[in-house]
Amino acid sequence: MADRTPVIVGIGLSDFPRAPHLDGVQHHVLAAQRAIADAGIDKSSIDGYVNAGGSGGGDMVDGAIAMAEYLGIDHRYLDGTMTGGSSFEFHVQHLASAIRTGLCDTALVTYGSNQLSRMGRALGTGGMHRGPSRIAGPMGYEAPYGNSLVGSYAMHARRHMHEYGTTSEQLAEIAVGVREFAALNPNAMYRDPITVDDVLASKMIADPLHMLDCCAITDGGGAFVMTTAERAKDLPQAPVYVLGAAAAMTHWNVCQQTDFTTCAGEKIAPIVFGQAGLTHDDVDLLMFYDSFTITCLILLESLGFVGKGEGGPFVAEGNLKRGGKWPMNTDGGGLSSCHPGMRGIFLIVEAVRQLRGQGGAAQVPDCEVAIAAGSGGWLSAIGAVLLGKEAP
Amino acid sequence: MSAGAGAGPAVGEVVDVGEWAKPLPGLDAVNGPYWKAAREGRLLIQECPTCGHRQWYPRALCTACGADPVWLETTGRGVVHTFTVIRQQGMPAFKAELPYVVAMVELAEGPLVFGSMPGVDPDLVAIGTPVEVWFGVADDDTGVPFWRPVP
Ligand SMILES: [Zn+2]
C-alpha cells in the first residue's frame, strides 16, 4: 500500500526584505514558482491549494479562491483558513489529514505581502482602526481606546513580569540571540549585532516593550509543497516528514484574553508531541513566531520546553542562541530578518531548510527534529508543527 | 479635560469630552443597550440565568452554556489586571493624548473588561491598582466607558 505519510518536498521564498518591484500577488507567485522548482514537480500535478490571503488586497485579490484561479491550479482540495500569523501551521494540520485520507495528493501553500512597500512600518502602531469611524463586531469594543498591536503583546509582557519576575533584560536576550543569526543571513533586514543594553536603550513603544523587542516590517513571500512519502521517492529533495501538527485558540481579540501569561500552546503541546511520539529533548531547532520577544517566551513556556515562569532565566542563560540547547530562529526571525505581516510560513520554510542540511552558516549541527510554532492575532490562535528528517 | 486621580469626575459620571474624534463601535441589536447604558452612566455586563456565567463583551448567547443571557449592572469598580502605556500611535485622535494607559480591568463582578485611561498619569497605574469607571459622551446613543484610579 502506498505510503501516504505527509511530507514537505519543496520550499520557496520570494524577494525580501525590501521588494518594491513586487505587489502582494507577485510575492505569492514568485514564492510558488520557486517552491515548485525546488520540489521538481510539474505544476499540473498540484491538486490542493491553501492560502491565508493577507497581502492587503482582500479575499478577491489574494484569498484562496482568487489565487487558485490566478495561479491556474486545478484543485480538488482548497483551504483558506486565516488565523493571522499562525495560519500556515493550521494549514499543515489540515493538509496532513487531507493528504493521509486522499483528499489530495500534492498541495501548494503560498503567502505573499508587500507590507513594507505598501504601508511603511505602520503595522504595529499605525492605529488599527484608521478607516471607517464605526467598527463592526467585537473589535468595536476595543476601537475607542487607541491600543496598538504592540500594546496587546505588552499587556502580556507586563502580566508575565508581575507574576514571575520576568525582566526586560531577559526579554532583550531573545532579540540579541535572534540578531546573531540574522548576521549570518545576507537577506536579513537587520544584521548588525546588538546588545541587551541596545534593546533597553531603544525607544519604548508600549511599556514594557522597546522598539528592539518588536519585529521588523518587511516585504516577503513564502511557499511550500506537501505530498505523500510515496510520491517523494521520485523527487529530488530529501522529504521532510510531518511528525505532528496541532492548533487551537483561546480567544481572537485581545480583549477576550483571560490569562495574559500563556496561550493555547498549553493545549496543543501534548497533542503534537503525542502524535510524533517525541519529547522536548528530541527537538534540535525552535522556529518560533517572534512578533515580539514576549511571544517567544510565552511559546517556550506554554509548549512545555520550560516550566511556567522559568522562561526568563532560561533565555538569559543563552539557551536559545547559536550553539545553545535549543537554537531559535536560525534565519534571523521576524525580529531581524523577515516579517511581512504573517510570518508563519517562514517558520516552516526555514525548518525544512535546516532539516535538509541547507542552513548554510546558520546550520544547526545534526538537525533531525524541528518545531515550527506560530502565533496569530494577539497570542490568540496557536499552531505547532513537528518536522523530522527521518520517517516516523 | 483631566481625569487624573483625585481630579476627575466621580465614578459613573457622564462627561462631555467635546467633539468625538475616535473610532466607535458599530451599533446593533445586541450591543446597542450596552453603549446606550454607558451614555446614561451605567456599565453593563451579562449574566446567564441558566448557569450563572458572567461575560463581557455582550453577546446573543451565554458562552458557557448557550442560553440567553440577561443584563447585569455593575458597580463600575475593579482593579487593573494588566496594562500598557501607549507611547506611539499613528491615529491623530490618539496621538494627541500620548502617552496613555490601555488596560484590562478585572471588575468587582468578575469579568475582565478592556479600556483605557485618557488623561491619567501612567505612573499612577500598576497591576492591582483600584480603578473606577467614567463615561465619555460620543453621541446620543453612545457613551464610552473609561477608567481612572480610585482617588
Ligand atoms: Zn449559561
Coordinates of C-alpha atoms and ligand atoms in Angstrom, one line a residue:
Chain A
M1 CA 0.0 0.0 0.0
A2 CA 1.2 3.5 -0.9
D3 CA 2.8 5.4 2.0
R4 CA 0.6 8.4 2.5
T5 CA 2.7 9.9 5.3
P6 CA 2.6 13.7 4.7
V7 CA 6.0 15.2 3.7
I8 CA 7.3 18.6 2.6
V9 CA 9.2 18.3 -0.7
G10 CA 9.6 21.9 -1.9
I11 CA 10.1 25.3 -0.4
G12 CA 10.5 28.8 -1.8
L13 CA 10.9 32.4 -0.8
S14 CA 10.1 35.5 -2.8
D15 CA 12.4 38.5 -2.7
F16 CA 12.8 40.2 0.7
P17 CA 13.2 42.2 2.9
R18 CA 12.6 45.2 0.5
A19 CA 11.0 44.4 -2.8
P20 CA 9.3 47.5 -4.2
H21 CA 9.1 45.7 -7.6
L22 CA 6.6 43.2 -6.3
D23 CA 3.0 43.6 -5.2
G24 CA 1.4 41.1 -2.8
V25 CA 0.1 38.7 -5.5
Q26 CA 3.6 38.7 -7.2
H27 CA 5.1 37.7 -3.9
H28 CA 2.7 34.7 -3.8
V29 CA 3.6 33.9 -7.4
L30 CA 7.4 34.2 -7.1
A31 CA 7.5 32.0 -3.9
A32 CA 5.2 29.5 -5.6
Q33 CA 7.4 29.3 -8.7
R34 CA 10.5 28.7 -6.6
A35 CA 8.8 26.1 -4.4
I36 CA 7.6 24.2 -7.4
A37 CA 11.0 24.3 -9.0
D38 CA 12.6 23.2 -5.7
A39 CA 10.2 20.3 -5.4
G40 CA 10.9 19.2 -9.0
I41 CA 7.2 18.7 -9.7
D42 CA 5.0 19.6 -12.7
K43 CA 2.7 22.4 -11.8
S44 CA -0.1 20.3 -13.3
S45 CA 0.3 17.7 -10.6
I46 CA -0.8 20.1 -7.8
D47 CA -4.3 19.1 -6.8
G48 CA -4.6 21.0 -3.5
Y49 CA -4.2 24.7 -2.8
V50 CA -4.0 26.6 0.5
N51 CA -3.6 30.3 1.2
A52 CA -4.4 32.7 4.0
G53 CA -4.5 35.9 2.0
G54 CA -3.1 38.8 3.9
S55 CA -1.4 41.0 1.3
G56 CA -3.9 43.7 1.9
G57 CA -5.8 43.3 -1.3
G58 CA -8.7 41.4 0.2
D59 CA -10.1 37.9 -0.4
M60 CA -11.0 38.8 -4.0
V61 CA -7.4 39.7 -4.8
D62 CA -5.2 37.3 -3.0
G63 CA -7.5 35.0 -1.0
A64 CA -7.5 31.2 -1.6
I65 CA -10.3 31.5 -4.3
A66 CA -8.7 34.4 -6.1
M67 CA -5.2 33.0 -6.1
A68 CA -6.2 29.4 -7.0
E69 CA -7.7 31.0 -10.2
Y70 CA -4.7 33.3 -10.8
L71 CA -2.2 30.6 -10.4
G72 CA -4.3 28.2 -12.5
I73 CA -4.5 25.4 -10.1
D74 CA -6.9 22.6 -10.9
H75 CA -7.6 21.7 -7.3
R76 CA -9.8 19.2 -5.6
Y77 CA -8.9 20.4 -2.1
L78 CA -9.0 24.1 -1.1
D79 CA -8.5 25.8 2.2
G80 CA -8.5 29.5 3.0
T81 CA -8.1 29.3 6.8
M82 CA -6.9 32.6 8.1
T83 CA -5.7 32.8 11.8
G84 CA -3.2 35.5 11.3
G85 CA 0.5 34.6 11.6
S86 CA -0.2 31.0 12.6
S87 CA -2.3 30.3 9.5
F88 CA 0.4 28.1 8.0
E89 CA 0.7 25.8 11.0
F90 CA -3.1 25.4 10.9
H91 CA -2.7 24.7 7.1
V92 CA -0.1 21.9 7.8
Q93 CA -2.5 20.4 10.3
H94 CA -5.3 20.4 7.8
L95 CA -3.2 19.2 4.9
A96 CA -1.6 16.4 6.9
S97 CA -5.1 15.0 7.3
A98 CA -6.2 15.7 3.7
I99 CA -3.1 14.0 2.3
R100 CA -3.4 11.0 4.5
T101 CA -7.1 10.5 3.6
G102 CA -6.6 11.0 -0.1
L103 CA -8.5 14.3 -0.4
C104 CA -5.5 15.5 -2.4
D105 CA -2.0 14.2 -3.3
T106 CA 0.1 17.2 -3.8
A107 CA -0.7 20.6 -2.3
L108 CA 0.8 24.0 -2.6
V109 CA 0.7 26.6 0.2
T110 CA 1.5 30.2 -0.7
Y111 CA 1.9 33.6 1.1
G112 CA 2.9 37.0 0.0
S113 CA 2.8 40.6 1.2
N114 CA 4.3 43.9 0.2
Q115 CA 3.7 45.3 3.7
L116 CA 6.8 47.5 3.9
S117 CA 6.5 48.9 0.4
R118 CA 2.7 49.4 0.7
M119 CA 2.3 50.8 4.2
G120 CA 5.8 51.5 5.6
R121 CA 6.3 50.5 9.2
A122 CA 2.9 51.4 10.5
L123 CA 1.6 47.9 11.2
G124 CA 2.5 47.8 14.9
T125 CA 1.4 51.3 15.9
G126 CA -0.3 52.9 13.0
G127 CA -3.7 52.6 14.6
M128 CA -5.6 49.5 13.7
H129 CA -8.8 51.5 13.0
R130 CA -7.9 54.2 10.6
G131 CA -10.8 53.6 8.2
P132 CA -14.5 53.9 8.9
S133 CA -15.3 55.6 12.2
R134 CA -17.8 52.8 13.1
I135 CA -16.1 49.5 13.7
A136 CA -18.5 46.5 13.4
G137 CA -18.2 43.3 15.5
P138 CA -16.2 42.6 18.6
M139 CA -13.4 45.0 17.6
G140 CA -15.8 47.7 18.3
Y141 CA -15.2 47.1 22.0
E142 CA -11.5 48.0 21.5
A143 CA -11.8 50.6 18.8
P144 CA -12.4 53.7 21.1
Y145 CA -9.3 53.1 23.2
G146 CA -6.3 53.6 20.9
N147 CA -4.5 50.3 21.6
S148 CA -1.8 49.2 19.2
L149 CA -0.6 45.7 18.1
V150 CA 2.5 46.3 20.3
G151 CA 0.3 47.3 23.2
S152 CA -1.6 44.0 23.1
Y153 CA 1.6 42.0 23.4
A154 CA 2.9 44.5 26.0
M155 CA 0.0 43.7 28.2
H156 CA 1.1 40.0 28.2
A157 CA 4.7 41.0 29.0
R158 CA 3.5 43.2 31.9
R159 CA 1.5 40.5 33.5
H160 CA 4.2 37.9 33.0
M161 CA 6.7 40.2 34.7
H162 CA 4.2 40.7 37.5
E163 CA 3.6 37.0 38.1
Y164 CA 7.0 35.6 37.5
G165 CA 9.5 38.4 37.9
T166 CA 10.5 38.2 34.3
T167 CA 12.7 41.2 33.3
S168 CA 13.2 43.4 30.3
E169 CA 16.8 42.3 30.3
Q170 CA 15.7 38.7 29.9
L171 CA 13.4 39.5 27.1
A172 CA 16.2 41.5 25.4
E173 CA 18.3 38.4 25.4
I174 CA 15.8 36.9 22.9
A175 CA 16.3 39.8 20.5
V176 CA 20.1 39.6 20.9
G177 CA 20.2 35.9 20.1
V178 CA 18.0 36.2 17.0
R179 CA 20.1 39.1 15.7
E180 CA 23.2 36.8 15.9
F181 CA 21.5 34.5 13.4
A182 CA 20.4 37.4 11.3
A183 CA 24.0 38.4 10.9
L184 CA 24.5 35.1 9.1
N185 CA 21.7 35.7 6.6
P186 CA 22.6 38.0 3.8
N187 CA 19.0 38.8 3.1
A188 CA 18.1 39.7 6.7
M189 CA 16.6 43.2 7.3
Y190 CA 18.8 44.0 10.3
R191 CA 22.3 42.3 10.5
D192 CA 24.4 44.5 12.9
P193 CA 25.0 42.9 16.3
I194 CA 23.0 44.3 19.2
T195 CA 23.4 44.0 23.0
V196 CA 20.9 43.8 25.8
D197 CA 21.8 47.5 26.5
D198 CA 20.9 48.4 23.0
V199 CA 17.5 46.8 23.3
L200 CA 16.8 48.5 26.7
A201 CA 18.0 51.9 25.3
S202 CA 15.8 51.6 22.2
K203 CA 12.6 53.7 22.2
M204 CA 9.8 52.5 24.4
I205 CA 6.8 51.8 22.1
A206 CA 4.3 50.3 24.6
D207 CA 5.6 49.6 28.1
P208 CA 7.4 47.3 28.7
L209 CA 8.2 46.6 25.0
H210 CA 11.0 48.6 23.4
M211 CA 11.5 49.0 19.7
L212 CA 14.0 46.2 19.6
D213 CA 11.6 43.9 21.3
C214 CA 9.4 44.3 18.2
C215 CA 9.7 42.5 14.9
A216 CA 10.8 44.1 11.7
I217 CA 8.3 45.2 9.0
T218 CA 9.4 43.9 5.6
D219 CA 8.1 42.6 2.2
G220 CA 8.2 38.9 1.5
G221 CA 6.6 35.7 0.5
G222 CA 6.9 32.0 1.0
A223 CA 5.6 28.8 -0.3
F224 CA 5.9 25.1 0.3
V225 CA 4.7 21.8 -1.4
M226 CA 3.3 18.9 0.6
T227 CA 2.7 15.5 -0.8
T228 CA 2.9 11.8 0.2
A229 CA 6.0 10.0 1.2
E230 CA 5.3 7.7 -1.7
R231 CA 5.5 10.5 -4.3
A232 CA 8.5 12.0 -2.6
K233 CA 10.5 8.9 -3.6
D234 CA 10.7 10.2 -7.2
L235 CA 11.5 13.8 -6.3
P236 CA 14.9 15.4 -6.0
Q237 CA 14.8 16.8 -2.4
A238 CA 15.0 14.6 0.7
P239 CA 11.5 14.7 2.1
V240 CA 10.8 16.4 5.5
Y241 CA 8.2 14.4 7.4
V242 CA 5.3 16.0 9.2
L243 CA 5.5 14.2 12.5
G244 CA 2.7 16.0 14.2
A245 CA 0.6 19.1 13.8
A246 CA -1.9 20.7 16.3
A247 CA -3.6 24.0 16.5
A248 CA -6.1 25.8 18.8
M249 CA -7.2 29.2 20.0
T250 CA -8.1 30.7 23.4
H251 CA -9.6 33.9 22.0
W252 CA -9.3 36.1 18.9
N253 CA -9.5 39.7 20.1
V254 CA -7.1 40.6 22.8
C255 CA -10.0 42.0 24.9
Q256 CA -11.1 38.3 25.3
Q257 CA -7.7 37.0 26.6
T258 CA -8.2 35.7 30.1
D259 CA -4.6 34.6 31.0
F260 CA -2.0 37.1 29.8
T261 CA 0.9 34.8 30.8
T262 CA 0.2 32.0 28.4
C263 CA -1.6 30.9 25.2
A264 CA -3.2 27.9 23.5
G265 CA 0.3 26.3 23.3
E266 CA -0.6 24.6 26.6
K267 CA -3.5 22.8 24.9
I268 CA -1.7 21.8 21.7
A269 CA 1.7 20.7 23.1
P270 CA 0.5 17.3 24.4
I271 CA -1.3 16.7 21.1
V272 CA 1.6 17.5 18.8
F273 CA 4.3 15.7 20.9
G274 CA 1.8 12.7 21.3
Q275 CA 1.3 12.4 17.6
A276 CA 5.1 12.4 17.0
G277 CA 5.9 10.2 19.9
L278 CA 8.7 12.6 20.8
T279 CA 9.7 14.6 23.8
H280 CA 11.1 18.1 24.0
D281 CA 14.6 16.8 24.3
D282 CA 14.3 15.3 20.9
V283 CA 13.9 18.7 19.3
D284 CA 17.0 20.3 17.8
L285 CA 15.6 23.6 16.4
L286 CA 12.9 26.0 17.5
M287 CA 11.2 28.1 14.8
F288 CA 9.0 30.3 17.0
Y289 CA 6.9 33.2 15.9
D290 CA 8.9 36.2 17.2
S291 CA 6.5 39.0 16.5
F292 CA 7.8 40.3 19.9
T293 CA 10.3 39.0 22.4
I294 CA 7.5 38.1 24.8
T295 CA 5.8 35.9 22.1
C296 CA 8.8 33.6 22.1
L297 CA 8.9 33.4 25.9
I298 CA 5.2 32.5 26.1
L299 CA 5.5 29.9 23.3
L300 CA 8.5 28.4 25.0
E301 CA 6.7 28.0 28.3
S302 CA 3.2 27.1 27.0
L303 CA 4.6 24.4 24.7
G304 CA 6.4 22.9 27.7
F305 CA 10.0 23.4 26.8
V306 CA 10.4 25.0 30.3
G307 CA 8.1 25.3 33.2
K308 CA 5.7 28.2 33.6
G309 CA 7.6 31.3 34.7
E310 CA 11.0 29.7 34.1
G311 CA 11.4 31.2 30.6
G312 CA 13.1 34.4 31.6
P313 CA 16.1 32.9 33.4
F314 CA 16.3 30.2 30.8
V315 CA 16.7 32.5 27.9
A316 CA 19.1 34.7 29.9
E317 CA 21.4 31.7 30.1
G318 CA 21.7 31.7 26.3
N319 CA 19.8 28.5 25.7
L320 CA 18.0 29.8 22.6
K321 CA 21.2 31.3 21.0
R322 CA 23.5 29.8 18.4
G323 CA 25.1 26.7 19.9
G324 CA 22.6 26.7 22.8
K325 CA 20.4 23.9 23.9
W326 CA 17.5 25.0 21.6
P327 CA 18.7 27.4 18.9
M328 CA 15.8 29.5 17.8
N329 CA 15.0 31.3 14.6
T330 CA 18.1 30.5 12.6
D331 CA 17.0 32.7 9.7
G332 CA 17.1 35.8 11.8
G333 CA 13.5 35.6 12.7
G334 CA 10.8 38.2 12.4
L335 CA 12.7 40.3 14.9
S336 CA 15.6 40.9 12.5
S337 CA 15.1 39.2 9.1
C338 CA 11.6 38.9 7.5
H339 CA 8.2 39.8 8.8
P340 CA 5.7 40.9 6.1
G341 CA 2.7 40.6 8.4
M342 CA 2.1 36.8 8.7
R343 CA 5.3 35.1 9.4
G344 CA 4.1 31.5 10.0
I345 CA 5.1 30.2 6.6
F346 CA 8.7 31.3 7.1
L347 CA 8.9 29.2 10.2
I348 CA 8.2 26.1 8.1
V349 CA 10.4 27.0 5.2
E350 CA 13.4 27.6 7.5
A351 CA 12.8 24.4 9.5
V352 CA 12.8 22.4 6.2
R353 CA 16.0 24.1 5.1
Q354 CA 17.7 23.2 8.3
L355 CA 16.4 19.6 8.3
R356 CA 17.8 19.2 4.8
G357 CA 21.1 20.5 6.0
Q358 CA 20.8 23.6 3.8
G359 CA 21.2 26.1 6.6
G360 CA 24.5 27.5 5.5
A361 CA 26.4 29.4 8.1
A362 CA 23.5 29.1 10.5
Q363 CA 23.1 25.3 10.1
V364 CA 22.3 23.6 13.4
P365 CA 24.6 20.5 13.7
D366 CA 22.8 17.2 13.4
C367 CA 19.4 18.8 13.0
E368 CA 16.9 16.0 12.9
V369 CA 13.7 17.4 14.5
A370 CA 12.4 20.9 14.4
I371 CA 9.3 22.6 15.7
A372 CA 7.5 25.4 14.0
A373 CA 5.2 27.3 16.3
G374 CA 3.1 30.2 15.1
S375 CA 1.1 32.8 17.0
G376 CA -1.8 34.5 15.3
G377 CA -3.6 37.6 16.4
W378 CA -2.7 38.6 19.9
L379 CA -1.3 35.3 21.2
S380 CA -4.7 34.1 20.1
A381 CA -4.5 31.3 17.6
I382 CA -1.5 29.0 18.1
G383 CA -0.3 26.2 15.8
A384 CA 2.6 23.9 16.2
V385 CA 4.2 21.5 13.7
L386 CA 6.9 18.9 14.4
L387 CA 9.0 18.2 11.4
G388 CA 11.6 15.5 11.1
K389 CA 14.4 14.3 8.8
E390 CA 13.5 10.6 9.3
A391 CA 10.3 8.8 8.6
P392 CA 8.2 8.4 11.8
Chain B
M1 CA -10.0 67.5 30.2
S2 CA -8.2 65.8 33.0
A3 CA -9.3 62.6 34.7
G4 CA -6.2 62.1 36.9
A5 CA -6.6 60.6 40.4
G6 CA -8.3 63.0 42.7
A7 CA -9.1 65.5 40.0
G8 CA -11.5 63.8 37.7
P9 CA -15.2 63.0 37.6
A10 CA -17.0 60.9 40.2
V11 CA -17.5 57.2 39.5
G12 CA -20.1 56.6 36.8
E13 CA -20.1 60.3 35.8
V14 CA -21.0 61.1 32.2
V15 CA -18.6 63.6 30.9
D16 CA -18.9 65.9 27.8
V17 CA -15.5 65.4 26.2
G18 CA -16.1 67.7 23.3
E19 CA -16.2 66.7 19.6
W20 CA -15.7 62.9 19.4
A21 CA -12.8 62.0 17.0
K22 CA -12.0 58.4 17.9
P23 CA -13.4 55.3 16.3
L24 CA -16.7 54.0 17.7
P25 CA -18.5 50.6 17.7
G26 CA -21.0 49.8 15.0
L27 CA -24.3 49.6 16.9
D28 CA -26.5 46.6 16.5
A29 CA -29.4 44.9 18.3
V30 CA -27.2 43.1 20.8
N31 CA -24.6 45.8 21.7
G32 CA -27.0 48.8 21.5
P33 CA -28.2 48.6 25.1
Y34 CA -24.6 48.4 26.3
W35 CA -23.4 51.6 24.7
K36 CA -26.7 53.4 25.4
A37 CA -26.4 52.4 29.1
A38 CA -22.9 53.9 29.1
R39 CA -24.3 57.1 27.7
E40 CA -26.6 57.1 30.7
G41 CA -23.8 56.4 33.2
R42 CA -24.2 52.7 33.7
L43 CA -21.7 49.9 32.9
L44 CA -23.4 46.7 32.0
I45 CA -22.2 43.1 31.7
Q46 CA -24.2 40.0 31.1
E47 CA -25.2 37.2 33.4
C48 CA -26.7 33.8 32.4
P49 CA -30.0 33.0 34.2
T50 CA -29.4 29.3 33.4
C51 CA -25.8 28.7 34.6
G52 CA -24.8 31.9 36.3
H53 CA -21.9 32.7 34.0
R54 CA -21.0 36.3 33.6
Q55 CA -19.5 37.7 30.5
W56 CA -18.1 40.8 28.7
Y57 CA -18.5 41.8 25.8
P58 CA -22.2 41.3 25.4
R59 CA -23.4 38.6 23.1
A60 CA -26.6 36.9 21.9
L61 CA -25.8 33.8 23.9
C62 CA -24.0 32.6 27.0
T63 CA -20.6 31.4 26.0
A64 CA -20.6 28.8 28.8
C65 CA -24.0 27.1 28.2
G66 CA -25.5 28.6 25.1
A67 CA -28.6 30.1 26.8
D68 CA -29.9 33.7 26.5
P69 CA -28.0 36.0 28.9
V70 CA -29.6 39.0 30.7
W71 CA -28.0 42.4 31.6
L72 CA -26.3 43.0 34.9
E73 CA -25.5 46.5 36.1
T74 CA -22.0 46.7 37.7
T75 CA -20.6 48.8 40.4
G76 CA -18.2 50.3 37.9
R77 CA -15.3 49.4 40.1
G78 CA -12.4 47.0 39.6
V79 CA -8.6 46.5 39.7
V80 CA -6.0 46.7 36.9
H81 CA -5.3 43.2 35.7
T82 CA -2.7 44.2 33.2
F83 CA -1.9 47.3 31.3
T84 CA 0.5 49.1 28.9
V85 CA 1.5 52.6 28.2
I86 CA 0.9 53.5 24.6
R87 CA 3.8 55.8 23.6
Q88 CA 3.4 55.6 19.8
Q89 CA 0.1 55.7 17.9
G90 CA -0.4 57.0 14.3
M91 CA -4.1 57.9 14.6
P92 CA -4.4 61.7 15.2
A93 CA -7.1 61.5 17.9
F94 CA -5.0 59.2 20.0
K95 CA -1.6 60.8 19.1
A96 CA -2.8 64.0 20.8
E97 CA -3.2 62.1 24.1
L98 CA 0.1 60.2 24.2
P99 CA 1.3 58.7 26.4
Y100 CA -1.8 57.0 27.8
V101 CA -2.7 53.8 29.6
V102 CA -4.6 50.9 27.9
A103 CA -5.7 48.3 30.4
M104 CA -7.6 45.1 31.2
V105 CA -9.7 45.8 34.3
E106 CA -10.9 43.0 36.5
L107 CA -14.4 44.0 37.5
A108 CA -15.6 43.5 41.1
E109 CA -18.3 41.4 39.5
G110 CA -15.7 39.1 37.9
P111 CA -15.2 39.5 34.2
L112 CA -12.2 41.3 32.6
V113 CA -13.1 44.5 30.7
F114 CA -10.9 46.2 28.1
G115 CA -10.5 50.0 28.3
S116 CA -8.2 53.0 28.6
M117 CA -7.4 55.8 31.0
P118 CA -7.0 59.0 29.0
G119 CA -5.6 61.9 31.0
V120 CA -4.3 59.7 33.8
D121 CA -0.6 59.9 34.6
P122 CA 0.8 56.4 33.7
D123 CA 3.0 56.5 36.9
L124 CA -0.2 56.2 39.0
V125 CA -1.1 52.9 37.4
A126 CA 0.1 49.4 38.4
I127 CA -1.3 45.9 38.3
G128 CA -3.7 45.8 41.2
T129 CA -4.5 49.5 41.2
P130 CA -8.2 50.0 42.2
V131 CA -10.0 51.8 39.4
E132 CA -13.4 53.2 38.7
V133 CA -15.4 53.9 35.5
W134 CA -16.4 57.2 33.9
F135 CA -18.1 57.7 30.6
G136 CA -17.3 59.9 27.7
V137 CA -20.2 61.1 25.5
A138 CA -19.7 60.1 21.9
D139 CA -23.2 60.8 20.6
D140 CA -26.8 60.5 21.8
D141 CA -26.7 56.7 21.7
T142 CA -23.2 56.0 22.6
G143 CA -21.2 56.6 25.8
V144 CA -17.7 55.1 26.1
P145 CA -16.5 53.7 29.4
F146 CA -13.1 54.9 30.6
W147 CA -11.2 54.2 33.8
R148 CA -9.2 56.1 36.3
P149 CA -7.5 55.2 39.7
V150 CA -9.9 55.5 42.6
P151 CA -8.9 58.8 44.3
Ligands
ZN1 ZN -25.0 29.9 30.7

